[in-house]
PDB file of C-alpha atoms and ligand atoms in Angstrom:
ATOM      1  CA  UNK G 535      20.280  -1.026  22.448  1.00 67.00           C
ATOM      2  CA  UNK G 536      18.988   0.495  19.036  1.00 76.00           C
ATOM      3  CA  UNK G 537      15.440  -0.779  18.094  1.00 82.00           C
ATOM      4  CA  UNK G 538      14.663  -2.081  14.635  1.00 92.00           C
ATOM      5  CA  UNK G 539      11.967   0.586  14.402  1.00 95.00           C
ATOM      6  CA  UNK G 540      11.955   4.323  14.306  1.00 96.00           C
ATOM      7  CA  UNK G 541      11.304   5.959  17.707  1.00 94.00           C
ATOM      8  CA  UNK G 542       8.705   8.557  18.088  1.00 93.00           C
ATOM      9  CA  UNK G 543      11.348  11.135  17.738  1.00 95.00           C
ATOM     10  CA  UNK G 544      13.020   9.785  14.686  1.00 95.00           C
ATOM     11  CA  UNK G 545       9.258   9.584  13.151  1.00 95.00           C
ATOM     12  CA  UNK G 546       8.944  13.301  13.754  1.00 96.00           C
ATOM     13  CA  UNK G 547      12.176  13.916  11.999  1.00 96.00           C
ATOM     14  CA  UNK G 548      11.102  12.249   8.853  1.00 96.00           C
ATOM     15  CA  UNK G 549       8.845  15.231   8.214  1.00 97.00           C
ATOM     16  CA  UNK G 550       5.616  13.300   7.087  1.00 98.00           C
ATOM     17  CA  UNK G 551       2.246  15.057   6.354  1.00 98.00           C
ATOM     18  CA  UNK G 552       0.854  13.202   9.102  1.00 97.00           C
ATOM     19  CA  UNK G 553       1.070   9.947  11.256  1.00 97.00           C
ATOM     20  CA  UNK G 554      -0.975   8.345  13.740  1.00 97.00           C
ATOM     21  CA  UNK G 555      -0.146   6.355  17.017  1.00 95.00           C
ATOM     22  CA  UNK G 556       1.519   3.044  17.153  1.00 96.00           C
ATOM     23  CA  UNK G 557       3.361   3.464  14.032  1.00 97.00           C
ATOM     24  CA  UNK G 558       6.122   0.636  13.431  1.00 97.00           C
ATOM     25  CA  UNK G 559       8.615   1.694  10.473  1.00 98.00           C
ATOM     26  CA  UNK G 560      11.802  -0.336  10.069  1.00 98.00           C
ATOM     27  CA  UNK G 561      14.838   1.990  10.084  1.00 96.00           C
ATOM     28  CA  UNK G 562      15.895   0.524   6.627  1.00 97.00           C
ATOM     29  CA  UNK G 563      12.889   2.218   5.012  1.00 98.00           C
ATOM     30  CA  UNK G 564      13.235   5.235   2.695  1.00 98.00           C
ATOM     31  CA  UNK G 565      10.546   8.156   2.262  1.00 98.00           C
ATOM     32  CA  UNK G 566      11.013  10.717  -0.567  1.00 98.00           C
ATOM     33  CA  UNK G 567       8.917  13.672  -0.777  1.00 98.00           C
ATOM     34  CA  UNK G 568       7.803  12.876   2.998  1.00 98.00           C
ATOM     35  CA  UNK G 569       5.732  15.951   3.304  1.00 98.00           C
ATOM     36  CA  UNK G 570       3.326  14.404   0.721  1.00 98.00           C
ATOM     37  CA  UNK G 571       2.943  11.112   2.827  1.00 98.00           C
ATOM     38  CA  UNK G 572       0.548  10.436   5.419  1.00 98.00           C
ATOM     39  CA  UNK G 573       0.179   7.436   7.807  1.00 98.00           C
ATOM     40  CA  UNK G 574      -2.683   6.478   9.951  1.00 98.00           C
ATOM     41  CA  UNK G 575      -2.412   4.758  13.216  1.00 97.00           C
ATOM     42  CA  UNK G 576      -1.242   1.080  14.015  1.00 97.00           C
ATOM     43  CA  UNK G 577       0.556   1.092  10.429  1.00 98.00           C
ATOM     44  CA  UNK G 578       3.465  -1.291  10.054  1.00 98.00           C
ATOM     45  CA  UNK G 579       6.070  -0.862   7.278  1.00 98.00           C
ATOM     46  CA  UNK G 580       8.597  -3.490   7.465  1.00 98.00           C
ATOM     47  CA  UNK G 581      12.511  -3.663   6.161  1.00 98.00           C
ATOM     48  CA  UNK G 582      13.477  -1.881   2.863  1.00 98.00           C
ATOM     49  CA  UNK G 583      10.366  -0.442   1.954  1.00 98.00           C
ATOM     50  CA  UNK G 584      10.607   2.508  -0.372  1.00 98.00           C
ATOM     51  CA  UNK G 585       7.671   5.420  -0.599  1.00 98.00           C
ATOM     52  CA  UNK G 586       8.062   8.092  -3.186  1.00 98.00           C
ATOM     53  CA  UNK G 587       5.508  10.827  -3.143  1.00 98.00           C
ATOM     54  CA  UNK G 588       4.728  14.012  -5.146  1.00 96.00           C
ATOM     55  CA  UNK G 589       2.137  16.527  -4.367  1.00 96.00           C
ATOM     56  CA  UNK G 590      -0.556  14.000  -5.524  1.00 96.00           C
ATOM     57  CA  UNK G 591       0.393  12.345  -2.265  1.00 97.00           C
ATOM     58  CA  UNK G 592       0.596   8.965  -0.698  1.00 98.00           C
ATOM     59  CA  UNK G 593      -2.257   8.371   1.822  1.00 98.00           C
ATOM     60  CA  UNK G 594      -2.133   5.203   4.109  1.00 98.00           C
ATOM     61  CA  UNK G 595      -4.987   4.480   6.511  1.00 98.00           C
ATOM     62  CA  UNK G 596      -5.219   2.706   9.825  1.00 98.00           C
ATOM     63  CA  UNK G 597      -3.875  -0.843  10.453  1.00 98.00           C
ATOM     64  CA  UNK G 598      -2.069  -1.078   7.117  1.00 98.00           C
ATOM     65  CA  UNK G 599       0.800  -3.292   6.576  1.00 98.00           C
ATOM     66  CA  UNK G 600       3.579  -2.932   4.124  1.00 98.00           C
ATOM     67  CA  UNK G 601       5.642  -5.898   4.024  1.00 98.00           C
ATOM     68  CA  UNK G 602       9.352  -6.128   3.416  1.00 98.00           C
ATOM     69  CA  UNK G 603      10.716  -4.690   0.200  1.00 98.00           C
ATOM     70  CA  UNK G 604       7.419  -3.133  -0.953  1.00 98.00           C
ATOM     71  CA  UNK G 605       7.914   0.026  -3.367  1.00 98.00           C
ATOM     72  CA  UNK G 606       5.208   2.784  -3.541  1.00 98.00           C
ATOM     73  CA  UNK G 607       5.880   5.033  -6.431  1.00 97.00           C
ATOM     74  CA  UNK G 608       3.361   7.713  -5.882  1.00 92.00           C
ATOM     75  CA  UNK G 609       3.819  10.616  -8.479  1.00 93.00           C
ATOM     76  CA  UNK G 610       0.217   9.922  -9.738  1.00 96.00           C
ATOM     77  CA  UNK G 611      -1.180   9.490  -6.059  1.00 98.00           C
ATOM     78  CA  UNK G 612      -1.663   6.333  -4.030  1.00 98.00           C
ATOM     79  CA  UNK G 613      -4.413   5.889  -1.539  1.00 98.00           C
ATOM     80  CA  UNK G 614      -4.060   2.613   0.553  1.00 98.00           C
ATOM     81  CA  UNK G 615      -7.271   2.347   2.898  1.00 98.00           C
ATOM     82  CA  UNK G 616      -7.647   0.828   6.472  1.00 98.00           C
ATOM     83  CA  UNK G 617      -6.709  -2.779   6.972  1.00 98.00           C
ATOM     84  CA  UNK G 618      -5.299  -3.203   3.473  1.00 98.00           C
ATOM     85  CA  UNK G 619      -2.008  -5.301   3.287  1.00 98.00           C
ATOM     86  CA  UNK G 620       0.718  -5.256   0.430  1.00 98.00           C
ATOM     87  CA  UNK G 621       2.948  -8.267   0.725  1.00 98.00           C
ATOM     88  CA  UNK G 622       6.744  -8.735   0.138  1.00 98.00           C
ATOM     89  CA  UNK G 623       8.525  -7.272  -2.860  1.00 98.00           C
ATOM     90  CA  UNK G 624       5.338  -5.788  -4.475  1.00 98.00           C
ATOM     91  CA  UNK G 625       5.462  -2.745  -6.554  1.00 98.00           C
ATOM     92  CA  UNK G 626       2.677  -0.021  -6.704  1.00 98.00           C
ATOM     93  CA  UNK G 627       3.272   2.376  -9.715  1.00 97.00           C
ATOM     94  CA  UNK G 628       1.077   5.537 -10.211  1.00 97.00           C
ATOM     95  CA  UNK G 629       3.197   7.050 -12.983  1.00 94.00           C
ATOM     96  CA  UNK G 630       5.088   5.434 -15.601  1.00 91.00           C
ATOM     97  CA  UNK G 631       7.016   6.487 -18.744  1.00 87.00           C
ATOM     98  CA  UNK G 632       7.936   3.009 -20.151  1.00 80.00           C
ATOM     99  CA  UNK G 633       5.502   3.256 -23.045  1.00 77.00           C
ATOM    100  CA  UNK G 634       5.541   7.061 -23.395  1.00 78.00           C
ATOM    101  CA  UNK G 635       6.533   9.032 -26.467  1.00 87.00           C
ATOM    102  CA  UNK G 636       9.253  10.977 -24.426  1.00 93.00           C
ATOM    103  CA  UNK G 637      12.524  10.409 -22.982  1.00 93.00           C
ATOM    104  CA  UNK G 638      12.337   8.196 -20.095  1.00 90.00           C
ATOM    105  CA  UNK G 639      15.315   9.089 -18.092  1.00 90.00           C
ATOM    106  CA  UNK G 640      14.401  11.235 -14.913  1.00 89.00           C
ATOM    107  CA  UNK G 641      17.741  13.089 -15.523  1.00 93.00           C
ATOM    108  CA  UNK G 642      16.160  15.052 -18.505  1.00 94.00           C
ATOM    109  CA  UNK G 643      14.170  18.256 -18.111  1.00 94.00           C
ATOM    110  CA  UNK G 644      10.433  17.441 -17.689  1.00 90.00           C
ATOM    111  CA  UNK G 645       9.581  19.118 -21.206  1.00 93.00           C
ATOM    112  CA  UNK G 646      11.281  15.947 -22.800  1.00 94.00           C
ATOM    113  CA  UNK G 647       9.276  13.455 -20.865  1.00 93.00           C
ATOM    114  CA  UNK G 648       5.914  12.157 -21.383  1.00 91.00           C
ATOM    115  CA  UNK G 649       4.874  10.328 -17.986  1.00 90.00           C
ATOM    116  CA  UNK G 650       1.376   8.677 -17.747  1.00 90.00           C
ATOM    117  CA  UNK G 651       0.210   9.214 -14.300  1.00 93.00           C
ATOM    118  CA  UNK G 652      -3.192   8.074 -12.670  1.00 96.00           C
ATOM    119  CA  UNK G 653      -4.204   7.465  -9.149  1.00 98.00           C
ATOM    120  CA  UNK G 654      -4.053   3.955  -7.470  1.00 98.00           C
ATOM    121  CA  UNK G 655      -6.575   3.117  -4.853  1.00 98.00           C
ATOM    122  CA  UNK G 656      -6.345   0.141  -2.568  1.00 98.00           C
ATOM    123  CA  UNK G 657      -9.494  -0.231  -0.823  1.00 98.00           C
ATOM    124  CA  UNK G 658     -10.298  -1.498   2.776  1.00 98.00           C
ATOM    125  CA  UNK G 659      -9.248  -5.056   3.544  1.00 98.00           C
ATOM    126  CA  UNK G 660      -7.824  -5.648   0.227  1.00 98.00           C
ATOM    127  CA  UNK G 661      -4.719  -8.127   0.423  1.00 98.00           C
ATOM    128  CA  UNK G 662      -1.891  -8.187  -2.369  1.00 98.00           C
ATOM    129  CA  UNK G 663       0.341 -11.025  -2.489  1.00 98.00           C
ATOM    130  CA  UNK G 664       4.009 -11.168  -2.908  1.00 98.00           C
ATOM    131  CA  UNK G 665       5.849  -9.842  -5.928  1.00 98.00           C
ATOM    132  CA  UNK G 666       2.907  -8.073  -7.734  1.00 98.00           C
ATOM    133  CA  UNK G 667       3.241  -5.169  -9.955  1.00 98.00           C
ATOM    134  CA  UNK G 668       0.191  -2.722  -9.640  1.00 98.00           C
ATOM    135  CA  UNK G 669      -0.186  -0.010 -12.566  1.00 97.00           C
ATOM    136  CA  UNK G 670      -1.415   3.447 -12.603  1.00 97.00           C
ATOM    137  CA  UNK G 671      -5.226   3.949 -12.833  1.00 97.00           C
ATOM    138  CA  UNK G 672      -5.944   0.669 -10.791  1.00 98.00           C
ATOM    139  CA  UNK G 673      -8.378   0.111  -8.132  1.00 98.00           C
ATOM    140  CA  UNK G 674      -8.167  -2.742  -5.936  1.00 98.00           C
ATOM    141  CA  UNK G 675     -11.737  -3.169  -4.542  1.00 98.00           C
ATOM    142  CA  UNK G 676     -12.802  -3.656  -0.958  1.00 98.00           C
ATOM    143  CA  UNK G 677     -11.701  -7.095   0.513  1.00 98.00           C
ATOM    144  CA  UNK G 678     -10.201  -8.179  -2.870  1.00 98.00           C
ATOM    145  CA  UNK G 679      -7.189 -10.396  -2.802  1.00 98.00           C
ATOM    146  CA  UNK G 680      -4.545 -10.382  -5.412  1.00 98.00           C
ATOM    147  CA  UNK G 681      -2.381 -13.521  -5.757  1.00 98.00           C
ATOM    148  CA  UNK G 682       1.333 -13.764  -5.706  1.00 98.00           C
ATOM    149  CA  UNK G 683       3.121 -12.754  -8.820  1.00 98.00           C
ATOM    150  CA  UNK G 684       0.128 -10.826 -10.274  1.00 98.00           C
ATOM    151  CA  UNK G 685       0.451  -8.231 -12.927  1.00 98.00           C
ATOM    152  CA  UNK G 686      -2.350  -5.893 -12.227  1.00 98.00           C
ATOM    153  CA  UNK G 687      -3.192  -3.851 -15.205  1.00 96.00           C
ATOM    154  CA  UNK G 688      -6.974  -3.727 -14.694  1.00 97.00           C
ATOM    155  CA  UNK G 689      -8.965  -2.745 -11.439  1.00 98.00           C
ATOM    156  CA  UNK G 690     -10.283  -5.556  -9.471  1.00 98.00           C
ATOM    157  CA  UNK G 691     -13.947  -5.719  -8.014  1.00 98.00           C
ATOM    158  CA  UNK G 692     -14.629  -5.945  -4.328  1.00 98.00           C
ATOM    159  CA  UNK G 693     -14.259  -9.283  -2.791  1.00 97.00           C
ATOM    160  CA  UNK G 694     -12.928 -10.922  -5.758  1.00 98.00           C
ATOM    161  CA  UNK G 695      -9.805 -13.049  -5.900  1.00 98.00           C
ATOM    162  CA  UNK G 696      -7.608 -12.656  -8.981  1.00 98.00           C
ATOM    163  CA  UNK G 697      -4.209 -14.189  -9.948  1.00 98.00           C
ATOM    164  CA  UNK G 698      -1.591 -14.626 -12.537  1.00 96.00           C
ATOM    165  CA  UNK G 699      -0.431 -13.102 -15.703  1.00 96.00           C
ATOM    166  CA  UNK G 700      -2.422 -12.425 -17.602  1.00 97.00           C
ATOM    167  CA  UNK G 701      -4.476 -11.600 -14.478  1.00 98.00           C
ATOM    168  CA  UNK G 702      -7.745 -13.664 -14.046  1.00 98.00           C
ATOM    169  CA  UNK G 703     -10.389 -14.278 -11.483  1.00 98.00           C
ATOM    170  CA  UNK G 704      -9.828 -17.297  -9.539  1.00 97.00           C
ATOM    171  CA  UNK G 705     -12.434 -17.099  -6.864  1.00 97.00           C
ATOM    172  CA  UNK G 706     -14.675 -14.946  -4.717  1.00 97.00           C
ATOM    173  CA  UNK G 707     -12.924 -13.689  -1.302  1.00 96.00           C
ATOM    174  CA  UNK G 708     -14.957 -15.172   1.799  1.00 93.00           C
ATOM    175  CA  UNK G 709     -14.264 -14.236   5.426  1.00 89.00           C
ATOM    176  CA  UNK G 710     -15.735 -11.954   8.116  1.00 93.00           C
ATOM    177  CA  UNK G 711     -13.246  -9.154   7.992  1.00 94.00           C
ATOM    178  CA  UNK G 712     -16.017  -6.459   8.115  1.00 93.00           C
ATOM    179  CA  UNK G 713     -17.740  -8.227  11.056  1.00 95.00           C
ATOM    180  CA  UNK G 714     -14.534  -8.436  12.852  1.00 96.00           C
ATOM    181  CA  UNK G 715     -13.490  -4.850  12.134  1.00 96.00           C
ATOM    182  CA  UNK G 716     -16.668  -3.894  13.682  1.00 96.00           C
ATOM    183  CA  UNK G 717     -15.960  -6.053  16.871  1.00 96.00           C
ATOM    184  CA  UNK G 718     -12.487  -4.710  16.779  1.00 96.00           C
ATOM    185  CA  UNK G 719     -13.644  -0.973  16.967  1.00 94.00           C
ATOM    186  CA  UNK G 720     -16.251  -1.802  19.709  1.00 96.00           C
ATOM    187  CA  UNK G 721     -13.444  -3.337  21.646  1.00 95.00           C
ATOM    188  CA  UNK G 722     -11.300  -0.522  21.238  1.00 93.00           C
ATOM    189  CA  UNK G 723     -14.196   2.061  22.152  1.00 93.00           C
ATOM    190  CA  UNK G 724     -14.609   0.077  25.441  1.00 95.00           C
ATOM    191  CA  UNK G 725     -10.975   0.247  26.287  1.00 93.00           C
ATOM    192  CA  UNK G 726     -11.017   3.955  25.778  1.00 89.00           C
ATOM    193  CA  UNK G 727     -14.216   4.635  27.907  1.00 89.00           C
TER     194      UNK G 727
HETATM  195  C1  COA S1958      -4.508 -15.813  -5.149  1.00 60.75           C
HETATM  196  C2  COA S1958      -4.675 -16.707  -3.902  1.00 60.75           C
HETATM  197  C3  COA S1958      -5.107 -15.944  -2.640  1.00 60.75           C
HETATM  198  C4  COA S1958      -5.683 -17.756  -4.334  1.00 60.75           C
HETATM  199  O1  COA S1958      -6.129 -18.750  -3.290  1.00 60.75           O
HETATM  200  P1  COA S1958      -7.458 -19.563  -3.323  1.00 60.75           P
HETATM  201  O2  COA S1958      -8.746 -18.998  -3.599  1.00 60.75           O
HETATM  202  O3  COA S1958      -7.247 -20.639  -2.226  1.00 60.75           O
HETATM  203  O4  COA S1958      -7.129 -20.396  -4.745  1.00 60.75           O
HETATM  204  P2  COA S1958      -6.770 -21.723  -5.232  1.00 60.75           P
HETATM  205  O5  COA S1958      -5.494 -22.151  -4.497  1.00 60.75           O
HETATM  206  O6  COA S1958      -7.801 -22.640  -4.985  1.00 60.75           O
HETATM  207  O7  COA S1958      -6.564 -21.598  -6.697  1.00 60.75           O
HETATM  208  C5  COA S1958      -7.478 -21.419  -7.833  1.00 60.75           C
HETATM  209  C6  COA S1958      -6.810 -21.353  -9.124  1.00 60.75           C
HETATM  210  O8  COA S1958      -6.007 -20.108  -9.115  1.00 60.75           O
HETATM  211  C7  COA S1958      -4.762 -20.429  -9.459  1.00 60.75           C
HETATM  212  N1  COA S1958      -3.768 -19.578  -8.714  1.00 60.75           N
HETATM  213  C8  COA S1958      -3.908 -19.368  -7.398  1.00 60.75           C
HETATM  214  N2  COA S1958      -3.014 -18.359  -7.095  1.00 60.75           N
HETATM  215  C9  COA S1958      -2.327 -18.156  -8.247  1.00 60.75           C
HETATM  216  C10 COA S1958      -1.185 -17.068  -8.482  1.00 60.75           C
HETATM  217  N3  COA S1958      -0.413 -16.515  -7.396  1.00 60.75           N
HETATM  218  N4  COA S1958      -0.825 -17.092  -9.621  1.00 60.75           N
HETATM  219  C11 COA S1958      -1.421 -17.682 -10.630  1.00 60.75           C
HETATM  220  N5  COA S1958      -2.396 -18.686 -10.524  1.00 60.75           N
HETATM  221  C12 COA S1958      -2.876 -18.773  -9.173  1.00 60.75           C
HETATM  222  C13 COA S1958      -4.565 -21.986  -9.185  1.00 60.75           C
HETATM  223  O9  COA S1958      -3.349 -22.567 -10.005  1.00 60.75           O
HETATM  224  C14 COA S1958      -6.013 -22.397  -9.475  1.00 60.75           C
HETATM  225  O10 COA S1958      -5.911 -22.700 -10.726  1.00 60.75           O
HETATM  226  P3  COA S1958      -6.869 -23.944 -11.541  1.00 60.75           P
HETATM  227  O11 COA S1958      -8.184 -23.619 -10.909  1.00 60.75           O
HETATM  228  O12 COA S1958      -6.511 -23.765 -13.185  1.00 60.75           O
HETATM  229  O13 COA S1958      -6.485 -25.092 -10.838  1.00 60.75           O
HETATM  230  C15 COA S1958      -3.428 -17.371  -3.495  1.00 60.75           C
HETATM  231  O14 COA S1958      -3.161 -18.708  -4.345  1.00 60.75           O
HETATM  232  C16 COA S1958      -2.109 -16.447  -3.350  1.00 60.75           C
HETATM  233  O15 COA S1958      -1.469 -16.345  -4.345  1.00 60.75           O
HETATM  234  N6  COA S1958      -1.987 -15.998  -2.120  1.00 60.75           N
HETATM  235  C17 COA S1958      -0.935 -14.961  -2.012  1.00 60.75           C
HETATM  236  C18 COA S1958       0.213 -15.542  -1.128  1.00 60.75           C
HETATM  237  C19 COA S1958       1.063 -14.480  -0.723  1.00 60.75           C
HETATM  238  O16 COA S1958       1.644 -13.771  -1.499  1.00 60.75           O
HETATM  239  N7  COA S1958       1.159 -14.179   0.485  1.00 60.75           N
HETATM  240  C20 COA S1958       1.871 -13.112   1.083  1.00 60.75           C
HETATM  241  C21 COA S1958       3.205 -13.826   1.860  1.00 60.75           C
HETATM  242  S1  COA S1958       4.058 -12.384   2.558  1.00 60.75           S
END
């Protein structure tokens, strides 16, 4: 019976720049510019995700989860560090033409277009809720949390919880994620020894 996730052979056929062990990618996902996309280990990418990369690259760390329907438009470069999660139907945009001075159609020659591009960085243990939009140049700090339906125009400091449109700070993230990460890494070391 066909599994919902790509087999190791099918993963190899995608032509990704790199990928680690224990990667679970739903068969319905689409990868454009796969040669510019790298995935760490223990990464899960759920149904109907779209990742589109240019030479600026999409780089995804270890233990990252992209939930169903996430779109990553990576022309300006997107980095998602270890243990970060992006929830259902969130879109991360690193290049946009919506307010540029050129023609916005991707079907016209590049000289008539004026995209604004800037890298997006999502730091370790950051969590982005459902149905958010993250714009070019934004950095979501380590351990920050972004509430559902947030329009993220500005960077978010580490361990800060933000939400809404316009986005506002709602609280400080609490938790033991770094302590748990250290414990997990020790446990994995012991298993390997
Ligand atoms: C942002 C979030 C993490 C905040 O959780 P919290 O720290 O417990 O915050 P609270 O519920 O106490 O809310 C604090 C304030 O922020 C507001 N707020 C919380 N989440 C919000 C959101 N997503 N959009 C707008 N405002 C929000 C609350 O209304 C409240 O406002 P008030 O102080 O004026 O009453 C949470 O509400 C959230 O959106 N989580 C993401 C859920 C999600 O998408 N999960 C993924 C499923 S796949």
